[in-house]
Short mmCIF file of C-alpha atoms and ligand atoms in Angstrom, two decimals:
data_model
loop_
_atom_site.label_atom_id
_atom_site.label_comp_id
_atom_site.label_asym_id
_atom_site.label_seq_id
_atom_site.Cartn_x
_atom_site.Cartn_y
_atom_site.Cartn_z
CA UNK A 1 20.03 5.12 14.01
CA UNK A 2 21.73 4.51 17.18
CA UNK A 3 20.13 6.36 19.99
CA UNK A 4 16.68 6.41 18.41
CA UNK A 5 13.65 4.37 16.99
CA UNK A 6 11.45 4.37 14.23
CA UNK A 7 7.91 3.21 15.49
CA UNK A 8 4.67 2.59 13.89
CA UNK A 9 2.25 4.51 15.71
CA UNK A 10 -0.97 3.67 13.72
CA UNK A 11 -2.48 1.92 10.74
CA UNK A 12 -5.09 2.42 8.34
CA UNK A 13 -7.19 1.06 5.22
CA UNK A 14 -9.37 1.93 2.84
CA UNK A 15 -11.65 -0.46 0.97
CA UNK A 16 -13.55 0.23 -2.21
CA UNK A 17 -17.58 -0.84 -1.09
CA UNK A 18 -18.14 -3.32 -5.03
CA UNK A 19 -17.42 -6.65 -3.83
CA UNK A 20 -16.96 -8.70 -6.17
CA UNK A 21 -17.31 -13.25 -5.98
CA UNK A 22 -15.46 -15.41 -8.22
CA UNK A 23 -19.07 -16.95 -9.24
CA UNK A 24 -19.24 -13.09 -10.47
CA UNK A 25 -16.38 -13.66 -12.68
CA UNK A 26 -17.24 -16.95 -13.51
CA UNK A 27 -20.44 -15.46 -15.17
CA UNK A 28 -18.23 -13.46 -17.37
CA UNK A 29 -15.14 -15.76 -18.40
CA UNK A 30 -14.38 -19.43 -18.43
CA UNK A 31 -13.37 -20.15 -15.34
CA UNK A 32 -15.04 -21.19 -12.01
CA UNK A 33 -15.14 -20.37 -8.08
CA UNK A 34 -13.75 -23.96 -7.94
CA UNK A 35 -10.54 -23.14 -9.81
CA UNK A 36 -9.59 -19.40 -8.68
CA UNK A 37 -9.71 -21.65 -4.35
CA UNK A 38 -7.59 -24.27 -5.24
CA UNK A 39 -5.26 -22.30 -7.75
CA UNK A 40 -4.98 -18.85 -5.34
CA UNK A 41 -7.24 -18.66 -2.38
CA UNK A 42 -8.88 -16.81 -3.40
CA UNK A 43 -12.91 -15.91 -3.08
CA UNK A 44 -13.41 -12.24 -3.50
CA UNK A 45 -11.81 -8.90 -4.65
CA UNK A 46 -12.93 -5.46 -3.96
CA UNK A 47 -12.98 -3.42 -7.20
CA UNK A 48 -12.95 0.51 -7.02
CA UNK A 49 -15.67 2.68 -9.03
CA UNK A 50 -14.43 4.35 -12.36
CA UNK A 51 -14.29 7.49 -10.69
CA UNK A 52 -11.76 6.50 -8.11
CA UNK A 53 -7.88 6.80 -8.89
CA UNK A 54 -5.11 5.82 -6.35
CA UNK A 55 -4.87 8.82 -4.63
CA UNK A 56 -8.35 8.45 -3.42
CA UNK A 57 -8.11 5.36 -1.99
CA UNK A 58 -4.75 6.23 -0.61
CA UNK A 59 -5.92 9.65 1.16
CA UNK A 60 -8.99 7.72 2.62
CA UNK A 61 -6.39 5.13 4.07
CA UNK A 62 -4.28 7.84 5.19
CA UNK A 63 -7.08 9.60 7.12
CA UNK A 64 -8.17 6.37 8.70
CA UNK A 65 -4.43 6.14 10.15
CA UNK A 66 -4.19 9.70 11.24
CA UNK A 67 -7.71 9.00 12.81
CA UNK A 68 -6.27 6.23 15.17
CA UNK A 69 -3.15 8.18 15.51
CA UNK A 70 -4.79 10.99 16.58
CA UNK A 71 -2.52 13.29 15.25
CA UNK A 72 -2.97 16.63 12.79
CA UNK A 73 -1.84 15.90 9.22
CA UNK A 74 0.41 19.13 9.40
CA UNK A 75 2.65 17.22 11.74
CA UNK A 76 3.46 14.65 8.81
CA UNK A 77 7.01 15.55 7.37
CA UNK A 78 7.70 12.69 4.88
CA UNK A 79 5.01 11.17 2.54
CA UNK A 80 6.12 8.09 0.58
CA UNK A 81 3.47 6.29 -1.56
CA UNK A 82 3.94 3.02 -3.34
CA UNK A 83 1.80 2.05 -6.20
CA UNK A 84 2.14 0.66 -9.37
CA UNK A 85 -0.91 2.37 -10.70
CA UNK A 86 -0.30 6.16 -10.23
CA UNK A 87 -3.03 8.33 -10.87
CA UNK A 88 -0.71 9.85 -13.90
CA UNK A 89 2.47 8.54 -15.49
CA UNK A 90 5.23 9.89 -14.28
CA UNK A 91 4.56 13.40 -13.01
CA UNK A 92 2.91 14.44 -10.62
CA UNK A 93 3.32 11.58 -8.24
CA UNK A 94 0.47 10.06 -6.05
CA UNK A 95 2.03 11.19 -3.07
CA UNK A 96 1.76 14.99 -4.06
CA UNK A 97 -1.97 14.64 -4.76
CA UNK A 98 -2.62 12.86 -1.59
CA UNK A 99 -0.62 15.54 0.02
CA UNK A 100 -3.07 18.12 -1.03
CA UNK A 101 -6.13 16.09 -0.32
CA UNK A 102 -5.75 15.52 3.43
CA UNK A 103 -3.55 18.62 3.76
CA UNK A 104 -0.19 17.83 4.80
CA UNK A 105 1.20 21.00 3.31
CA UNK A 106 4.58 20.07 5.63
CA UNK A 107 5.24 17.00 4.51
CA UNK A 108 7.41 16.73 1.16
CA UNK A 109 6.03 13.44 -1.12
CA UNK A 110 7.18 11.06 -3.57
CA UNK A 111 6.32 7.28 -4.87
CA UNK A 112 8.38 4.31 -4.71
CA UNK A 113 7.74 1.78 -7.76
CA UNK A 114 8.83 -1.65 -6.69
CA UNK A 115 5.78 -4.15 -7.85
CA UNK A 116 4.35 -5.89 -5.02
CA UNK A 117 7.57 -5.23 -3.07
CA UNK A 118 6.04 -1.48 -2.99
CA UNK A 119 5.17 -1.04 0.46
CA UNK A 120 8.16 -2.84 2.19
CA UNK A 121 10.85 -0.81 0.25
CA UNK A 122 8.63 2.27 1.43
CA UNK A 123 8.73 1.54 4.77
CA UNK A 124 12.84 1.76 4.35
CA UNK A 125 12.92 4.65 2.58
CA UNK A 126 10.52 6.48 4.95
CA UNK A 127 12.84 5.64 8.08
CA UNK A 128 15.73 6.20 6.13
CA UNK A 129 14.57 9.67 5.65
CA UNK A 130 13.36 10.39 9.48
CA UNK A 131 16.94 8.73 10.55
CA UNK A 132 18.96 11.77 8.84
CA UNK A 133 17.17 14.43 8.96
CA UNK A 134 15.12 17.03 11.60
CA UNK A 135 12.08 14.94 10.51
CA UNK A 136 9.62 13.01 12.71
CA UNK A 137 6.59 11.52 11.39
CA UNK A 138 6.02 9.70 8.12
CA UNK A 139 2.97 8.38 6.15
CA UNK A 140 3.40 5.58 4.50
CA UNK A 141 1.20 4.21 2.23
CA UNK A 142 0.64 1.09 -0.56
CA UNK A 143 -2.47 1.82 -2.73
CA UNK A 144 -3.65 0.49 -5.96
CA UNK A 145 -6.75 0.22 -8.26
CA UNK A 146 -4.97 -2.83 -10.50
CA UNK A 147 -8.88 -3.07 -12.15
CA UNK A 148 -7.77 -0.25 -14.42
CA UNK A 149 -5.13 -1.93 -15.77
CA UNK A 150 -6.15 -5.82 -15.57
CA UNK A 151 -7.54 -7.25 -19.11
CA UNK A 152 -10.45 -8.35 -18.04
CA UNK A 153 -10.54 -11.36 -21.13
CA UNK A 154 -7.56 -12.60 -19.59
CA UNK A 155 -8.15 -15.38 -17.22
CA UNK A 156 -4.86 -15.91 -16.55
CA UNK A 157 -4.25 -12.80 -14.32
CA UNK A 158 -8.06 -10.97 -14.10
CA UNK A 159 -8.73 -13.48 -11.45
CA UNK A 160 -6.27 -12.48 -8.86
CA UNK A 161 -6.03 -8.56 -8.56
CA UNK A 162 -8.16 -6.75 -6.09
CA UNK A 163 -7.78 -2.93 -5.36
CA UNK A 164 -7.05 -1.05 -2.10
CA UNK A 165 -4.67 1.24 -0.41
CA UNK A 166 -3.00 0.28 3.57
CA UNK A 167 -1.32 3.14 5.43
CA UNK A 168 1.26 3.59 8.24
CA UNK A 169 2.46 6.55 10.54
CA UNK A 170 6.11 6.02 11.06
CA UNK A 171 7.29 8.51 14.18
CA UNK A 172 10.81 8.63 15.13
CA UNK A 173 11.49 8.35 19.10
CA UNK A 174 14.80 9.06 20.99
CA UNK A 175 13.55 6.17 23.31
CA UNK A 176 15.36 3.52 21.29
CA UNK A 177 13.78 0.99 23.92
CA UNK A 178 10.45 1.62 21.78
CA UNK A 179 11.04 -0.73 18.85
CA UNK A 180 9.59 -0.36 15.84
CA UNK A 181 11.23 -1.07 12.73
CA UNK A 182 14.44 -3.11 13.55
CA UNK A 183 15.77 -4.08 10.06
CA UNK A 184 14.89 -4.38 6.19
CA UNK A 185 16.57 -6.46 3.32
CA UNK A 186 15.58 -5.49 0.05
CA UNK A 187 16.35 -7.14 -3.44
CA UNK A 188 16.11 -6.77 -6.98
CA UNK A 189 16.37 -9.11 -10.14
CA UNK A 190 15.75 -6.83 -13.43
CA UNK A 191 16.64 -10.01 -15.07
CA UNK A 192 13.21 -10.93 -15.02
CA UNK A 193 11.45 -7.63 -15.94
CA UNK A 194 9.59 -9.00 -18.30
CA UNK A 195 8.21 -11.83 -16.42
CA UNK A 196 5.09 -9.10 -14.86
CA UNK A 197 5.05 -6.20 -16.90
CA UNK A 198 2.68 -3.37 -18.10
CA UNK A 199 4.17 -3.03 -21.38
CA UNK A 200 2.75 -0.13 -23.41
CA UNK A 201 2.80 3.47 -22.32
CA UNK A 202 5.58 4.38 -21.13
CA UNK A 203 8.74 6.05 -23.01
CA UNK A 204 9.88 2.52 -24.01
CA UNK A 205 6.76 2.15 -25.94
CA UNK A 206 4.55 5.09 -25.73
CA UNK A 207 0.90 5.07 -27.66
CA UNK A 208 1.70 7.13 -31.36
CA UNK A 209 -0.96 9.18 -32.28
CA UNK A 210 -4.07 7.68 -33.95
CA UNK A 211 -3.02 4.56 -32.42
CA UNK A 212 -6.23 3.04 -30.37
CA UNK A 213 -5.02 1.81 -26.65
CA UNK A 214 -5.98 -1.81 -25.96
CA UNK A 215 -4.61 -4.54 -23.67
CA UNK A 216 -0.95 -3.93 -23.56
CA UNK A 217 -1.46 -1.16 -21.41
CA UNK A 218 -2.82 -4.15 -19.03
CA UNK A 219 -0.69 -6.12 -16.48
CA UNK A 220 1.11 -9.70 -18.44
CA UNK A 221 2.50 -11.81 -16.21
CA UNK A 222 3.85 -15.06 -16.87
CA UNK A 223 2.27 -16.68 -13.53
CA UNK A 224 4.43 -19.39 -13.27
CA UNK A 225 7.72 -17.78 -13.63
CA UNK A 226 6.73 -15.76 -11.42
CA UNK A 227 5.30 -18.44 -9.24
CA UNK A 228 8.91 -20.10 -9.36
CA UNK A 229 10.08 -16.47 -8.18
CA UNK A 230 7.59 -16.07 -5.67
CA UNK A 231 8.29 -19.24 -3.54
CA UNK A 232 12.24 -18.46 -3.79
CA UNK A 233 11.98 -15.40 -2.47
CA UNK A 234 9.52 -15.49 0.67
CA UNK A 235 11.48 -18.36 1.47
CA UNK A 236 15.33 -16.69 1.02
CA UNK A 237 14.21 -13.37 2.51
CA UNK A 238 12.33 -15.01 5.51
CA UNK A 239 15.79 -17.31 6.15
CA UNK A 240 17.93 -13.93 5.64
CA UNK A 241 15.62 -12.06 7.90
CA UNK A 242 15.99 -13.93 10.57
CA UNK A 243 19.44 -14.52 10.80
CA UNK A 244 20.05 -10.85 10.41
CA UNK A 245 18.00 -10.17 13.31
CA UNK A 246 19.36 -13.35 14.72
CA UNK A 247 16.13 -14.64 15.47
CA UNK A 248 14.41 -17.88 15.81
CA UNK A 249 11.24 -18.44 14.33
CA UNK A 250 9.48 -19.24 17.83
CA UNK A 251 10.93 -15.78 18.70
CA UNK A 252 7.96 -14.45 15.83
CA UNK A 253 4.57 -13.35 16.72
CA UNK A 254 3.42 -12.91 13.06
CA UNK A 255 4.52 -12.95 9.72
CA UNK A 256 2.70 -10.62 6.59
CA UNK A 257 2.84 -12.09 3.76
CA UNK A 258 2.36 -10.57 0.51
CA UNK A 259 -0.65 -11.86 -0.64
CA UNK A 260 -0.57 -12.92 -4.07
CA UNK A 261 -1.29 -16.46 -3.93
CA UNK A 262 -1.82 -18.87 -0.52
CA UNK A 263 0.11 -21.93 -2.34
CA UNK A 264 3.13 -19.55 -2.54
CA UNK A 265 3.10 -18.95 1.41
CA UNK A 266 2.04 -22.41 1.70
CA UNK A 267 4.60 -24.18 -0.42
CA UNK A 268 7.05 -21.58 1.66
CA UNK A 269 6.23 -22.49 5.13
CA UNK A 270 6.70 -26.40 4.17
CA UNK A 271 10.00 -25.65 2.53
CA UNK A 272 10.89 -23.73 5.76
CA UNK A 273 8.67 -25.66 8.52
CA UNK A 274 6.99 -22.87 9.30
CA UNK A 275 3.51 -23.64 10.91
CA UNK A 276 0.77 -21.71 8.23
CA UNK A 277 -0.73 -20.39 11.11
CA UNK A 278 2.33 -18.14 11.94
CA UNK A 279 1.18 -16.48 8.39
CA UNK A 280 -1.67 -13.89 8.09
CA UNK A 281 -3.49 -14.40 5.32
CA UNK A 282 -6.95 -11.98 4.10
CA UNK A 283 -6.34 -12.99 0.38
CA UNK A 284 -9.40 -15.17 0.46
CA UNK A 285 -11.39 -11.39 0.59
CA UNK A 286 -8.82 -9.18 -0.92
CA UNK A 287 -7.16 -10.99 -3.90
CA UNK A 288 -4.40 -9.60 -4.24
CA UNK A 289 -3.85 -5.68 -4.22
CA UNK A 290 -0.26 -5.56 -5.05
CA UNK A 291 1.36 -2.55 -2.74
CA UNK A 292 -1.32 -2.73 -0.61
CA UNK A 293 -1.53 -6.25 0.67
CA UNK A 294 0.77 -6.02 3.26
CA UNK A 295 -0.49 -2.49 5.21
CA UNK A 296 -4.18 -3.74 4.74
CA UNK A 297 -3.26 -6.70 6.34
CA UNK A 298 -1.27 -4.66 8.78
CA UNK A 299 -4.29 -2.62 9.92
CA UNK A 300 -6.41 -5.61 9.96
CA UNK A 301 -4.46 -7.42 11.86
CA UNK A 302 -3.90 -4.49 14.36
CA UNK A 303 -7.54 -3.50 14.55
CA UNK A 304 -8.66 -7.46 15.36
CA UNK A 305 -6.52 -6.95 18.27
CA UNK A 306 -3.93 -9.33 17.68
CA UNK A 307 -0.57 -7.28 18.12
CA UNK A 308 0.80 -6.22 21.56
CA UNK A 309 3.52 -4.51 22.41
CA UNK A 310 6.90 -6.36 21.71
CA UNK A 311 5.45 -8.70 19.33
CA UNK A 312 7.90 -9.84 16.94
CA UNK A 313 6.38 -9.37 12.97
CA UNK A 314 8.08 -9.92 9.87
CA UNK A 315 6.80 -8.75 6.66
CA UNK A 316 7.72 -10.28 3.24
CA UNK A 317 7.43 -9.55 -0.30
CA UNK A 318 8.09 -9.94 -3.44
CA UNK A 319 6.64 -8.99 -7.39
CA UNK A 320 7.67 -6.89 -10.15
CA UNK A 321 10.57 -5.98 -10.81
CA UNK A 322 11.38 -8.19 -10.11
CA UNK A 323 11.83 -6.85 -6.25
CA UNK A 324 11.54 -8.89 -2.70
CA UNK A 325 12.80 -8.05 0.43
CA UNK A 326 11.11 -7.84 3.85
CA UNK A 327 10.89 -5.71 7.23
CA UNK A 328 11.08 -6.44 10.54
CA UNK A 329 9.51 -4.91 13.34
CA UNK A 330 8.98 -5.17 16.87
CA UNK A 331 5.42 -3.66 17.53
O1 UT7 B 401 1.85 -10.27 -6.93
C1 UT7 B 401 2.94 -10.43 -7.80
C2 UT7 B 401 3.42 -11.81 -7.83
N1 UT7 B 401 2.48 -12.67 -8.52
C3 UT7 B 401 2.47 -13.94 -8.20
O2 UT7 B 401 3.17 -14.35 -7.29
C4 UT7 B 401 1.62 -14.90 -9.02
C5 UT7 B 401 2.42 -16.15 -9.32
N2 UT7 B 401 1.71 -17.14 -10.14
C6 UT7 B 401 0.64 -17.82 -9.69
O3 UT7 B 401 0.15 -17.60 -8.60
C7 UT7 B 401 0.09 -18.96 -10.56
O4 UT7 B 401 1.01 -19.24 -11.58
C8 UT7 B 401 -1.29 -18.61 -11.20
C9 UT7 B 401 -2.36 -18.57 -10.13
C10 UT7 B 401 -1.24 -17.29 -11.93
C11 UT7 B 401 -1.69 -19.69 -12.19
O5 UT7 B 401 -1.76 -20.97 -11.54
P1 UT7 B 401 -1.11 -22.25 -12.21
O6 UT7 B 401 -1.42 -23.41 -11.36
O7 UT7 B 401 0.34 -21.93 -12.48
O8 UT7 B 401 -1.92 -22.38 -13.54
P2 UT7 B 401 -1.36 -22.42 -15.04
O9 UT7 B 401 -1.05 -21.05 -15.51
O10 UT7 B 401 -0.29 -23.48 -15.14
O11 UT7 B 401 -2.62 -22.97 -15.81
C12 UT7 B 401 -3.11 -24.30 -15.60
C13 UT7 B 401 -4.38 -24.47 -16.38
C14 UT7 B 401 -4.27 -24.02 -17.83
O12 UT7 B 401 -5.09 -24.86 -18.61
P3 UT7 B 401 -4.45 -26.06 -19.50
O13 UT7 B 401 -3.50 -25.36 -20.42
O14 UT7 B 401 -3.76 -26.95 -18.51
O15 UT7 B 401 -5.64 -26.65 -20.15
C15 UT7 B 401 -4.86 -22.64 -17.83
O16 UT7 B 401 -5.40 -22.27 -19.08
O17 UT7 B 401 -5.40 -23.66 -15.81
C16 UT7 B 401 -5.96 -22.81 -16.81
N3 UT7 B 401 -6.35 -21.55 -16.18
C17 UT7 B 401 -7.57 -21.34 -15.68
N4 UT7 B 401 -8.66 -22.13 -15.61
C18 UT7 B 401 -9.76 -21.63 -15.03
C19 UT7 B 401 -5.59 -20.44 -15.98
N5 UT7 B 401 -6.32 -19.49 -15.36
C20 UT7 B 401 -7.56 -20.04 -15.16
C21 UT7 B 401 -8.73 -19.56 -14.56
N6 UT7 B 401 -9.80 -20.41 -14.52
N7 UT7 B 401 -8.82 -18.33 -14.03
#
């Protein structure tokens, strides 16, 4: 990595139109717009029509970040897509199909499963890959429809999921003055697999024939395990990250936050005096889209206006797996 950089050279999003209110929920299960604010933050979640899979949100992000890239998707090399709702188990990946939707027949293309932690392991893999080898662009994406696999009867964990897909362009430069992406830490406790799982399906537990598929295909998460998890980690991986980069936190412009719930970032930024307003936080219209969260709030954050160049940004997840970690990246 030494005489080059990895820059990101343009975002992108993609939205599904059906917007739907907690009141909206509220008129379906026992719970109330009340609750869902005070417990989460949240206020709204997108949710994508049946016909839509992953790879459609994720192409239409793509396209949106070739659009302000300006560049021709035969010029991507590397495709890296993290999700945990594939269009198909295992084979093919997302990746591939995108590839053939917005025709990047150059690009080679595979997913990264990592929970929540999707997209920031992604970004590492995709510079990892442009650092070694006569490759220069990347498309990185985070996309997930979680609707098809939250149990709507559920309370517990309907409530919070939102679908959507964020996309980078990663382009390696010889300029190594350009910034970009700096440094990553990534983690992983499998201790606590079973803490957020989707438990049926897979070869572990696959449906027998006959057999009639109901909920335990769906998400189960023990929310506050996880919770526990959650504050732990944004806290440990925003402490590590910025004494690997040697940083102080005045030094930071912005830091993404995974959004999964705003009393995890808020419980973090006390534990670490962190002023909340050095967080971004869209999980009051998004919910929380897993992968996604952090490259939607990327691109929303870049399209406001709000980065310049040299700004200072730190990303951090954390989710299944369980997985955290988090990037950082001078814009
Ligand atoms: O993205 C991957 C990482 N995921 C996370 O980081 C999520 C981590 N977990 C959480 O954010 C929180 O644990 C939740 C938001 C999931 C739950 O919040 P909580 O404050 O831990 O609530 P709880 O599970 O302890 O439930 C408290 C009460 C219960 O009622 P009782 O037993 O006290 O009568 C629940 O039945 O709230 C009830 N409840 C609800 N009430 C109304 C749970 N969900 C709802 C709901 N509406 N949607």
């Amino acid at each position: 990595m030494k005489n080059m950089a990895i820059e990101i050279i343009a975002t992108g999003r993609a939205i599904p139109p059906k917007r739907v209110s907690n009141d909206d929920l509220a008129a379906q299960i026992d719970t109330s717009d009340e609750w869902i604010r005070s417990h989460t933050g949240i206020g709204y979640r997108h949710i994508a029509d049946e016909s839509v899979a992953c790879s459609d949100l994720a192409a239409e992000a793509a396209k949106n970040a070739l659009e302000m890239a300006g560049c021709c998707p035969l010029s991507i090399d590397v495709i890296v897509l993290a999700t945990a709702t594939a269009d198909y188990y295992g084979t093919p990946s997302t990746a591939c199909i995108v590839q053939d939707k917005i025709s990047a027949r150059n690009a080679f293309a595979m997913d990264i499963t990592a929970g929540c932690t999707g997209f920031v392991y992604a970004l590492e893999t995709a510079a990892g890959l442009l650092s070694v080898g006569p490759r220069k662009r990347a498309l990185v994406i985070g996309a997930e429809v979680l609707s098809r696999v939250t149990n709507w009867d559920d309370r517990g964990t309907c409530v919070l999921f939102g679908d959507g897909a964020g996309a980078v362009i990663l382009e390696r430069t010889e300029d190594k003055a350009a910034g970009g992406l700096l440094q990553t830490l990534l983690y992983a406790d499998g201790s606590g697999a079973e803490s957020l799982i989707m438990r049926r399906g897979g070869s572990r537990s696959p449906y027998k024939k006959g057999e009639t598929i109901d909920t335990s295909i769906c998400i189960e998460m023990n929310g506050q395990e996880v919770y526990n998890f959650a504050v732990k980690a944004i806290t440990d991986t925003l402490e590590a990250l910025l004494k690997a980069g040697n940083f102080s936190i005045d030094d930071v412009t912005r830091i993404i936050p995974h959004q999964a719930n705003a009393r995890i970032v808020l419980a973090a930024s006390k534990r670490l005096g962190i002023p909340i307003e050095k967080f971004y936080l869209n999980i009051e219209q998004f919910a929380n889209t897993s992968s996604a969260s952090i490259p939607i709030a990327l691109d929303e954050i870049n399209r406001l206006g709000q980065l310049k160049k040299g700004d200072l940004i730190l990303t951090v997840g954390f989710g299944g797996g369980l997985t955290y970690g988090g990037n950082i990246i001078i814009w």
